[in-house]
GROMACS .gro file of N, CA, C and O in nm:
model
  468
    1UNK      N    1  -1.067  -1.227  -1.458
    1UNK     CA    2  -0.946  -1.236  -1.379
    1UNK      C    3  -0.949  -1.134  -1.266
    1UNK      O    4  -1.007  -1.027  -1.279
    2UNK      N    5  -0.882  -1.168  -1.159
    2UNK     CA    6  -0.876  -1.080  -1.043
    2UNK      C    7  -0.766  -0.976  -1.058
    2UNK      O    8  -0.688  -0.977  -1.153
    3UNK      N    9  -0.763  -0.888  -0.960
    3UNK     CA   10  -0.662  -0.782  -0.961
    3UNK      C   11  -0.647  -0.722  -0.822
    3UNK      O   12  -0.730  -0.745  -0.733
    4UNK      N   13  -0.541  -0.646  -0.803
    4UNK     CA   14  -0.508  -0.584  -0.675
    4UNK      C   15  -0.512  -0.433  -0.689
    4UNK      O   16  -0.454  -0.378  -0.783
    5UNK      N   17  -0.580  -0.367  -0.595
    5UNK     CA   18  -0.584  -0.221  -0.590
    5UNK      C   19  -0.561  -0.175  -0.447
    5UNK      O   20  -0.570  -0.253  -0.352
    6UNK      N   21  -0.536  -0.045  -0.433
    6UNK     CA   22  -0.520   0.016  -0.302
    6UNK      C   23  -0.560   0.162  -0.311
    6UNK      O   24  -0.577   0.216  -0.420
    7UNK      N   25  -0.575   0.224  -0.199
    7UNK     CA   26  -0.582   0.369  -0.190
    7UNK      C   27  -0.542   0.410  -0.049
    7UNK      O   28  -0.540   0.327   0.041
    8UNK      N   29  -0.506   0.537  -0.034
    8UNK     CA   30  -0.463   0.588   0.095
    8UNK      C   31  -0.550   0.708   0.131
    8UNK      O   32  -0.567   0.799   0.050
    9UNK      N   33  -0.602   0.706   0.253
    9UNK     CA   34  -0.675   0.820   0.306
    9UNK      C   35  -0.599   0.874   0.426
    9UNK      O   36  -0.562   0.799   0.517
   10UNK      N   37  -0.573   1.003   0.425
   10UNK     CA   38  -0.508   1.072   0.537
   10UNK      C   39  -0.619   1.109   0.634
   10UNK      O   40  -0.688   1.209   0.614
   11UNK      N   41  -0.638   1.028   0.737
   11UNK     CA   42  -0.750   1.051   0.828
   11UNK      C   43  -0.728   1.173   0.918
   11UNK      O   44  -0.825   1.230   0.967
   12UNK      N   45  -0.604   1.213   0.941
   12UNK     CA   46  -0.577   1.331   1.022
   12UNK      C   47  -0.614   1.459   0.946
   12UNK      O   48  -0.669   1.552   1.003
   13UNK      N   49  -0.586   1.460   0.816
   13UNK     CA   50  -0.616   1.579   0.734
   13UNK      C   51  -0.754   1.571   0.671
   13UNK      O   52  -0.805   1.671   0.621
   14UNK      N   53  -0.814   1.452   0.670
   14UNK     CA   54  -0.943   1.435   0.606
   14UNK      C   55  -0.937   1.448   0.456
   14UNK      O   56  -1.026   1.504   0.393
   15UNK      N   57  -0.828   1.395   0.398
   15UNK     CA   58  -0.809   1.408   0.253
   15UNK      C   59  -0.739   1.284   0.197
   15UNK      O   60  -0.683   1.205   0.273
   16UNK      N   61  -0.741   1.269   0.065
   16UNK     CA   62  -0.668   1.158   0.004
   16UNK      C   63  -0.517   1.171   0.028
   16UNK      O   64  -0.464   1.283   0.035
   17UNK      N   65  -0.450   1.059   0.039
   17UNK     CA   66  -0.305   1.058   0.053
   17UNK      C   67  -0.241   1.057  -0.086
   17UNK      O   68  -0.219   0.950  -0.142
   18UNK      N   69  -0.216   1.173  -0.140
   18UNK     CA   70  -0.162   1.181  -0.277
   18UNK      C   71  -0.010   1.186  -0.277
   18UNK      O   72   0.052   1.240  -0.187
   19UNK      N   73   0.048   1.121  -0.377
   19UNK     CA   74   0.193   1.121  -0.394
   19UNK      C   75   0.267   1.023  -0.305
   19UNK      O   76   0.386   1.039  -0.283
   20UNK      N   77   0.199   0.921  -0.257
   20UNK     CA   78   0.264   0.822  -0.169
   20UNK      C   79   0.321   0.709  -0.253
   20UNK      O   80   0.251   0.647  -0.332
   21UNK      N   81   0.449   0.685  -0.235
   21UNK     CA   82   0.517   0.576  -0.306
   21UNK      C   83   0.486   0.445  -0.237
   21UNK      O   84   0.491   0.434  -0.114
   22UNK      N   85   0.452   0.344  -0.317
   22UNK     CA   86   0.418   0.211  -0.265
   22UNK      C   87   0.497   0.107  -0.343
   22UNK      O   88   0.488   0.100  -0.465
   23UNK      N   89   0.576   0.028  -0.272
   23UNK     CA   90   0.648  -0.083  -0.333
   23UNK      C   91   0.564  -0.209  -0.317
   23UNK      O   92   0.496  -0.227  -0.215
   24UNK      N   93   0.569  -0.297  -0.416
   24UNK     CA   94   0.489  -0.419  -0.417
   24UNK      C   95   0.583  -0.539  -0.426
   24UNK      O   96   0.669  -0.545  -0.514
   25UNK      N   97   0.564  -0.633  -0.332
   25UNK     CA   98   0.647  -0.753  -0.326
   25UNK      C   99   0.560  -0.878  -0.324
   25UNK      O  100   0.449  -0.875  -0.273
   26UNK      N  101   0.614  -0.986  -0.376
   26UNK     CA  102   0.557  -1.120  -0.358
   26UNK      C  103   0.650  -1.193  -0.262
   26UNK      O  104   0.772  -1.182  -0.270
   27UNK      N  105   0.591  -1.269  -0.170
   27UNK     CA  106   0.668  -1.347  -0.074
   27UNK      C  107   0.657  -1.494  -0.110
   27UNK      O  108   0.546  -1.546  -0.125
   28UNK      N  109   0.771  -1.558  -0.127
   28UNK     CA  110   0.775  -1.700  -0.159
   28UNK      C  111   0.881  -1.765  -0.073
   28UNK      O  112   0.999  -1.727  -0.079
   29UNK      N  113   0.840  -1.862   0.009
   29UNK     CA  114   0.932  -1.933   0.097
   29UNK      C  115   1.017  -1.838   0.180
   29UNK      O  116   1.138  -1.856   0.195
   30UNK      N  117   0.953  -1.732   0.232
   30UNK     CA  118   1.023  -1.636   0.317
   30UNK      C  119   1.106  -1.533   0.243
   30UNK      O  120   1.165  -1.446   0.306
   31UNK      N  121   1.113  -1.541   0.113
   31UNK     CA  122   1.191  -1.445   0.034
   31UNK      C  123   1.098  -1.342  -0.031
   31UNK      O  124   0.991  -1.376  -0.079
   32UNK      N  125   1.142  -1.217  -0.032
   32UNK     CA  126   1.065  -1.109  -0.096
   32UNK      C  127   1.118  -1.085  -0.237
   32UNK      O  128   1.239  -1.071  -0.256
   33UNK      N  129   1.027  -1.076  -0.333
   33UNK     CA  130   1.062  -1.041  -0.470
   33UNK      C  131   0.987  -0.914  -0.506
   33UNK      O  132   0.864  -0.910  -0.501
   34UNK      N  133   1.062  -0.810  -0.540
   34UNK     CA  134   1.000  -0.682  -0.576
   34UNK      C  135   0.936  -0.695  -0.713
   34UNK      O  136   1.001  -0.733  -0.809
   35UNK      N  137   0.807  -0.661  -0.721
   35UNK     CA  138   0.734  -0.672  -0.847
   35UNK      C  139   0.719  -0.540  -0.918
   35UNK      O  140   0.733  -0.533  -1.040
   36UNK      N  141   0.688  -0.435  -0.844
   36UNK     CA  142   0.665  -0.305  -0.906
   36UNK      C  143   0.663  -0.197  -0.800
   36UNK      O  144   0.674  -0.225  -0.679
   37UNK      N  145   0.648  -0.075  -0.845
   37UNK     CA  146   0.633   0.040  -0.757
   37UNK      C  147   0.529   0.131  -0.821
   37UNK      O  148   0.527   0.148  -0.943
   38UNK      N  149   0.442   0.188  -0.738
   38UNK     CA  150   0.339   0.280  -0.785
   38UNK      C  151   0.338   0.403  -0.695
   38UNK      O  152   0.395   0.401  -0.586
   39UNK      N  153   0.272   0.509  -0.742
   39UNK     CA  154   0.256   0.631  -0.663
   39UNK      C  155   0.109   0.670  -0.670
   39UNK      O  156   0.048   0.668  -0.777
   40UNK      N  157   0.053   0.706  -0.554
   40UNK     CA  158  -0.089   0.743  -0.551
   40UNK      C  159  -0.112   0.875  -0.623
   40UNK      O  160  -0.028   0.965  -0.619
   41UNK      N  161  -0.228   0.885  -0.687
   41UNK     CA  162  -0.264   1.007  -0.760
   41UNK      C  163  -0.333   1.107  -0.667
   41UNK      O  164  -0.335   1.088  -0.544
   42UNK      N  165  -0.391   1.212  -0.722
   42UNK     CA  166  -0.455   1.317  -0.642
   42UNK      C  167  -0.572   1.267  -0.559
   42UNK      O  168  -0.612   1.332  -0.463
   43UNK      N  169  -0.629   1.153  -0.597
   43UNK     CA  170  -0.740   1.095  -0.523
   43UNK      C  171  -0.692   0.990  -0.423
   43UNK      O  172  -0.772   0.920  -0.363
   44UNK      N  173  -0.560   0.976  -0.407
   44UNK     CA  174  -0.505   0.877  -0.314
   44UNK      C  175  -0.509   0.735  -0.367
   44UNK      O  176  -0.486   0.640  -0.293
   45UNK      N  177  -0.539   0.721  -0.497
   45UNK     CA  178  -0.549   0.589  -0.560
   45UNK      C  179  -0.439   0.574  -0.665
   45UNK      O  180  -0.373   0.670  -0.700
   46UNK      N  181  -0.427   0.455  -0.718
   46UNK     CA  182  -0.337   0.432  -0.830
   46UNK      C  183  -0.420   0.445  -0.958
   46UNK      O  184  -0.541   0.424  -0.956
   47UNK      N  185  -0.357   0.479  -1.067
   47UNK     CA  186  -0.430   0.503  -1.191
   47UNK      C  187  -0.490   0.377  -1.253
   47UNK      O  188  -0.573   0.385  -1.341
   48UNK      N  189  -0.449   0.262  -1.207
   48UNK     CA  190  -0.501   0.134  -1.254
   48UNK      C  191  -0.469   0.028  -1.153
   48UNK      O  192  -0.414   0.056  -1.046
   49UNK      N  193  -0.501  -0.097  -1.181
   49UNK     CA  194  -0.466  -0.205  -1.089
   49UNK      C  195  -0.315  -0.211  -1.065
   49UNK      O  196  -0.236  -0.186  -1.157
   50UNK      N  197  -0.277  -0.244  -0.944
   50UNK     CA  198  -0.135  -0.260  -0.912
   50UNK      C  199  -0.083  -0.387  -0.978
   50UNK      O  200   0.025  -0.388  -1.035
   51UNK      N  201  -0.162  -0.494  -0.965
   51UNK     CA  202  -0.130  -0.621  -1.030
   51UNK      C  203  -0.258  -0.676  -1.089
   51UNK      O  204  -0.365  -0.664  -1.029
   52UNK      N  205  -0.247  -0.737  -1.206
   52UNK     CA  206  -0.362  -0.803  -1.267
   52UNK      C  207  -0.312  -0.906  -1.367
   52UNK      O  208  -0.192  -0.923  -1.387
   53UNK      N  209  -0.405  -0.978  -1.426
   53UNK     CA  210  -0.368  -1.078  -1.526
   53UNK      C  211  -0.277  -1.185  -1.469
   53UNK      O  212  -0.291  -1.226  -1.354
   54UNK      N  213  -0.180  -1.226  -1.548
   54UNK     CA  214  -0.086  -1.331  -1.507
   54UNK      C  215   0.006  -1.288  -1.393
   54UNK      O  216   0.062  -1.372  -1.324
   55UNK      N  217   0.020  -1.158  -1.371
   55UNK     CA  218   0.105  -1.108  -1.263
   55UNK      C  219   0.041  -1.124  -1.126
   55UNK      O  220   0.108  -1.116  -1.024
   56UNK      N  221  -0.091  -1.148  -1.123
   56UNK     CA  222  -0.164  -1.159  -0.997
   56UNK      C  223  -0.206  -1.304  -0.976
   56UNK      O  224  -0.296  -1.356  -1.042
   57UNK      N  225  -0.137  -1.370  -0.885
   57UNK     CA  226  -0.162  -1.511  -0.857
   57UNK      C  227  -0.186  -1.531  -0.707
   57UNK      O  228  -0.157  -1.442  -0.626
   58UNK      N  229  -0.237  -1.647  -0.671
   58UNK     CA  230  -0.255  -1.679  -0.530
   58UNK      C  231  -0.119  -1.679  -0.461
   58UNK      O  232  -0.017  -1.713  -0.522
   59UNK      N  233  -0.117  -1.637  -0.336
   59UNK     CA  234   0.007  -1.634  -0.260
   59UNK      C  235   0.009  -1.519  -0.162
   59UNK      O  236  -0.094  -1.459  -0.132
   60UNK      N  237   0.128  -1.490  -0.112
   60UNK     CA  238   0.145  -1.383  -0.014
   60UNK      C  239   0.212  -1.263  -0.079
   60UNK      O  240   0.303  -1.277  -0.160
   61UNK      N  241   0.164  -1.145  -0.038
   61UNK     CA  242   0.213  -1.018  -0.093
   61UNK      C  243   0.242  -0.921   0.019
   61UNK      O  244   0.197  -0.938   0.132
   62UNK      N  245   0.317  -0.817  -0.016
   62UNK     CA  246   0.346  -0.709   0.077
   62UNK      C  247   0.340  -0.577   0.001
   62UNK      O  248   0.402  -0.563  -0.104
   63UNK      N  249   0.262  -0.484   0.054
   63UNK     CA  250   0.262  -0.346   0.006
   63UNK      C  251   0.341  -0.265   0.107
   63UNK      O  252   0.315  -0.273   0.227
   64UNK      N  253   0.437  -0.188   0.061
   64UNK     CA  254   0.521  -0.106   0.149
   64UNK      C  255   0.492   0.040   0.119
   64UNK      O  256   0.528   0.092   0.013
   65UNK      N  257   0.423   0.105   0.212
   65UNK     CA  258   0.382   0.245   0.197
   65UNK      C  259   0.488   0.336   0.259
   65UNK      O  260   0.522   0.321   0.376
   66UNK      N  261   0.537   0.431   0.182
   66UNK     CA  262   0.638   0.525   0.231
   66UNK      C  263   0.567   0.647   0.289
   66UNK      O  264   0.567   0.756   0.232
   67UNK      N  265   0.507   0.624   0.406
   67UNK     CA  266   0.423   0.725   0.472
   67UNK      C  267   0.503   0.842   0.527
   67UNK      O  268   0.456   0.956   0.524
   68UNK      N  269   0.622   0.816   0.578
   68UNK     CA  270   0.703   0.924   0.634
   68UNK      C  271   0.736   1.031   0.532
   68UNK      O  272   0.730   1.151   0.562
   69UNK      N  273   0.771   0.990   0.411
   69UNK     CA  274   0.800   1.087   0.305
   69UNK      C  275   0.678   1.174   0.278
   69UNK      O  276   0.688   1.295   0.260
   70UNK      N  277   0.560   1.110   0.275
   70UNK     CA  278   0.435   1.183   0.252
   70UNK      C  279   0.410   1.283   0.365
   70UNK      O  280   0.379   1.400   0.341
   71UNK      N  281   0.422   1.237   0.490
   71UNK     CA  282   0.395   1.324   0.605
   71UNK      C  283   0.492   1.441   0.609
   71UNK      O  284   0.452   1.554   0.639
   72UNK      N  285   0.619   1.418   0.576
   72UNK     CA  286   0.716   1.529   0.570
   72UNK      C  287   0.674   1.629   0.463
   72UNK      O  288   0.679   1.750   0.484
   73UNK      N  289   0.636   1.580   0.346
   73UNK     CA  290   0.595   1.667   0.235
   73UNK      C  291   0.471   1.748   0.271
   73UNK      O  292   0.452   1.860   0.220
   74UNK      N  293   0.387   1.694   0.359
   74UNK     CA  294   0.266   1.766   0.401
   74UNK      C  295   0.295   1.866   0.512
   74UNK      O  296   0.206   1.939   0.555
   75UNK      N  297   0.419   1.869   0.560
   75UNK     CA  298   0.457   1.962   0.666
   75UNK      C  299   0.412   1.919   0.805
   75UNK      O  300   0.405   2.002   0.896
   76UNK      N  301   0.384   1.790   0.821
   76UNK     CA  302   0.342   1.739   0.952
   76UNK      C  303   0.464   1.735   1.042
   76UNK      O  304   0.560   1.662   1.017
   77UNK      N  305   0.461   1.817   1.148
   77UNK     CA  306   0.574   1.824   1.241
   77UNK      C  307   0.576   1.698   1.327
   77UNK      O  308   0.472   1.652   1.375
   78UNK      N  309   0.696   1.643   1.343
   78UNK     CA  310   0.713   1.525   1.428
   78UNK      C  311   0.861   1.509   1.459
   78UNK      O  312   0.947   1.552   1.382
   79UNK      N  313   0.887   1.449   1.573
   79UNK     CA  314   1.025   1.419   1.608
   79UNK      C  315   1.080   1.315   1.512
   79UNK      O  316   1.006   1.229   1.464
   80UNK      N  317   1.210   1.323   1.484
   80UNK     CA  318   1.276   1.223   1.401
   80UNK      C  319   1.356   1.130   1.489
   80UNK      O  320   1.421   1.177   1.582
   81UNK      N  321   1.358   1.003   1.469
   81UNK     CA  322   1.284   0.939   1.363
   81UNK      C  323   1.134   0.941   1.392
   81UNK      O  324   1.092   0.940   1.507
   82UNK      N  325   1.057   0.944   1.286
   82UNK     CA  326   0.911   0.947   1.298
   82UNK      C  327   0.860   0.817   1.357
   82UNK      O  328   0.919   0.711   1.337
   83UNK      N  329   0.747   0.829   1.427
   83UNK     CA  330   0.683   0.709   1.481
   83UNK      C  331   0.645   0.615   1.368
   83UNK      O  332   0.669   0.494   1.376
   84UNK      N  333   0.585   0.668   1.261
   84UNK     CA  334   0.554   0.590   1.142
   84UNK      C  335   0.633   0.645   1.025
   84UNK      O  336   0.625   0.765   0.997
   85UNK      N  337   0.705   0.559   0.959
   85UNK     CA  338   0.783   0.601   0.843
   85UNK      C  339   0.748   0.511   0.725
   85UNK      O  340   0.676   0.550   0.635
   86UNK      N  341   0.795   0.388   0.728
   86UNK     CA  342   0.766   0.291   0.624
   86UNK      C  343   0.669   0.188   0.683
   86UNK      O  344   0.697   0.129   0.787
   87UNK      N  345   0.555   0.168   0.616
   87UNK     CA  346   0.452   0.079   0.667
   87UNK      C  347   0.437  -0.041   0.574
   87UNK      O  348   0.387  -0.027   0.462
   88UNK      N  349   0.480  -0.160   0.619
   88UNK     CA  350   0.460  -0.281   0.538
   88UNK      C  351   0.327  -0.349   0.574
   88UNK      O  352   0.296  -0.366   0.691
   89UNK      N  353   0.250  -0.381   0.473
   89UNK     CA  354   0.126  -0.456   0.493
   89UNK      C  355   0.138  -0.589   0.421
   89UNK      O  356   0.147  -0.593   0.299
   90UNK      N  357   0.138  -0.699   0.496
   90UNK     CA  358   0.144  -0.833   0.437
   90UNK      C  359   0.005  -0.894   0.439
   90UNK      O  360  -0.067  -0.885   0.538
   91UNK      N  361  -0.029  -0.959   0.329
   91UNK     CA  362  -0.161  -1.020   0.318
   91UNK      C  363  -0.154  -1.137   0.222
   91UNK      O  364  -0.063  -1.148   0.141
   92UNK      N  365  -0.253  -1.224   0.232
   92UNK     CA  366  -0.260  -1.342   0.147
   92UNK      C  367  -0.372  -1.332   0.045
   92UNK      O  368  -0.478  -1.277   0.073
   93UNK      N  369  -0.347  -1.387  -0.072
   93UNK     CA  370  -0.446  -1.396  -0.179
   93UNK      C  371  -0.476  -1.543  -0.198
   93UNK      O  372  -0.391  -1.618  -0.247
   94UNK      N  373  -0.596  -1.584  -0.159
   94UNK     CA  374  -0.634  -1.724  -0.171
   94UNK      C  375  -0.694  -1.754  -0.308
   94UNK      O  376  -0.678  -1.863  -0.361
   95UNK      N  377  -0.764  -1.656  -0.366
   95UNK     CA  378  -0.833  -1.675  -0.492
   95UNK      C  379  -0.803  -1.558  -0.585
   95UNK      O  380  -0.864  -1.452  -0.575
   96UNK      N  381  -0.708  -1.576  -0.674
   96UNK     CA  382  -0.661  -1.468  -0.761
   96UNK      C  383  -0.762  -1.430  -0.869
   96UNK      O  384  -0.737  -1.340  -0.949
   97UNK      N  385  -0.877  -1.495  -0.872
   97UNK     CA  386  -0.981  -1.455  -0.966
   97UNK      C  387  -1.068  -1.343  -0.909
   97UNK      O  388  -1.153  -1.288  -0.978
   98UNK      N  389  -1.044  -1.307  -0.783
   98UNK     CA  390  -1.122  -1.203  -0.717
   98UNK      C  391  -1.047  -1.070  -0.714
   98UNK      O  392  -0.926  -1.065  -0.737
   99UNK      N  393  -1.121  -0.964  -0.683
   99UNK     CA  394  -1.062  -0.831  -0.664
   99UNK      C  395  -1.019  -0.819  -0.518
   99UNK      O  396  -1.099  -0.837  -0.427
  100UNK      N  397  -0.893  -0.791  -0.496
  100UNK     CA  398  -0.840  -0.764  -0.362
  100UNK      C  399  -0.808  -0.615  -0.354
  100UNK      O  400  -0.723  -0.566  -0.428
  101UNK      N  401  -0.879  -0.545  -0.266
  101UNK     CA  402  -0.856  -0.402  -0.245
  101UNK      C  403  -0.802  -0.386  -0.104
  101UNK      O  404  -0.867  -0.427  -0.008
  102UNK      N  405  -0.681  -0.331  -0.091
  102UNK     CA  406  -0.612  -0.320   0.037
  102UNK      C  407  -0.581  -0.173   0.064
  102UNK      O  408  -0.475  -0.123   0.028
  103UNK      N  409  -0.675  -0.100   0.126
  103UNK     CA  410  -0.652   0.042   0.153
  103UNK      C  411  -0.573   0.065   0.281
  103UNK      O  412  -0.563  -0.023   0.367
  104UNK      N  413  -0.518   0.186   0.291
  104UNK     CA  414  -0.447   0.228   0.412
  104UNK      C  415  -0.512   0.356   0.461
  104UNK      O  416  -0.524   0.453   0.385
  105UNK      N  417  -0.556   0.355   0.587
  105UNK     CA  418  -0.606   0.475   0.653
  105UNK      C  419  -0.493   0.522   0.743
  105UNK      O  420  -0.452   0.451   0.835
  106UNK      N  421  -0.443   0.643   0.718
  106UNK     CA  422  -0.317   0.688   0.775
  106UNK      C  423  -0.333   0.815   0.857
  106UNK      O  424  -0.406   0.906   0.819
  107UNK      N  425  -0.263   0.820   0.970
  107UNK     CA  426  -0.243   0.943   1.046
  107UNK      C  427  -0.098   0.938   1.096
  107UNK      O  428  -0.033   0.834   1.085
  108UNK      N  429  -0.046   1.047   1.150
  108UNK     CA  430   0.096   1.045   1.191
  108UNK      C  431   0.130   0.942   1.298
  108UNK      O  432   0.245   0.901   1.308
  109UNK      N  433   0.032   0.900   1.379
  109UNK     CA  434   0.062   0.809   1.489
  109UNK      C  435  -0.020   0.680   1.485
  109UNK      O  436  -0.026   0.608   1.584
  110UNK      N  437  -0.082   0.650   1.373
  110UNK     CA  438  -0.158   0.526   1.363
  110UNK      C  439  -0.204   0.501   1.222
  110UNK      O  440  -0.206   0.590   1.138
  111UNK      N  441  -0.240   0.376   1.197
  111UNK     CA  442  -0.295   0.339   1.067
  111UNK      C  443  -0.383   0.215   1.083
  111UNK      O  444  -0.373   0.144   1.183
  112UNK      N  445  -0.467   0.193   0.986
  112UNK     CA  446  -0.546   0.071   0.981
  112UNK      C  447  -0.566   0.031   0.836
  112UNK      O  448  -0.546   0.111   0.744
  113UNK      N  449  -0.604  -0.094   0.818
  113UNK     CA  450  -0.627  -0.147   0.686
  113UNK      C  451  -0.738  -0.251   0.694
  113UNK      O  452  -0.778  -0.291   0.805
  114UNK      N  453  -0.787  -0.294   0.581
  114UNK     CA  454  -0.891  -0.394   0.575
  114UNK      C  455  -0.898  -0.443   0.430
  114UNK      O  456  -0.839  -0.383   0.342
  115UNK      N  457  -0.971  -0.549   0.408
  115UNK     CA  458  -0.995  -0.590   0.270
  115UNK      C  459  -1.122  -0.520   0.224
  115UNK      O  460  -1.231  -0.549   0.269
  116UNK      N  461  -1.106  -0.429   0.134
  116UNK     CA  462  -1.218  -0.351   0.083
  116UNK      C  463  -1.279  -0.414  -0.039
  116UNK      O  464  -1.251  -0.528  -0.074
  117UNK      N  465  -1.363  -0.337  -0.105
  117UNK     CA  466  -1.431  -0.386  -0.225
  117UNK      C  467  -1.399  -0.298  -0.345
  117UNK      O  468  -1.347  -0.192  -0.334
   0.00000   0.00000   0.00000
C-alpha cells in the first residue's frame, strides 16, 4: 500500500524545519475535509507516514504548512503581516499504491516543492 510523507528544509538557515505544524486535507468536489494534523520533528520530518492504508486513497489533497509560526519562533525578523505565513500545497494522487513524498523547501521570502522519493 502507498503512503504520504513530507519534510521541511529551511534553506535560509541550512537546517531542518523542526516544529512546523502541518494540517492535512482531502478535497472532494471543491470541499475541504480536515483529516489530521502533524508537527515536524527535529529532522524536519514527521515520525511516520502522514496518511497510509485505507486513509490514503486516490484524489486531491492539501498540506497546509504554518511557516509563519516557525519563522517567528526562529527569530526571523520580518514586517507583519509576513510575506509567507500559511503555505497551502495542493496536489493529486493518481495511484494510492505508490509513495507520495511532498517536501517543502522554505525561506522567509520563497518556497518550492516537488514530488520526492
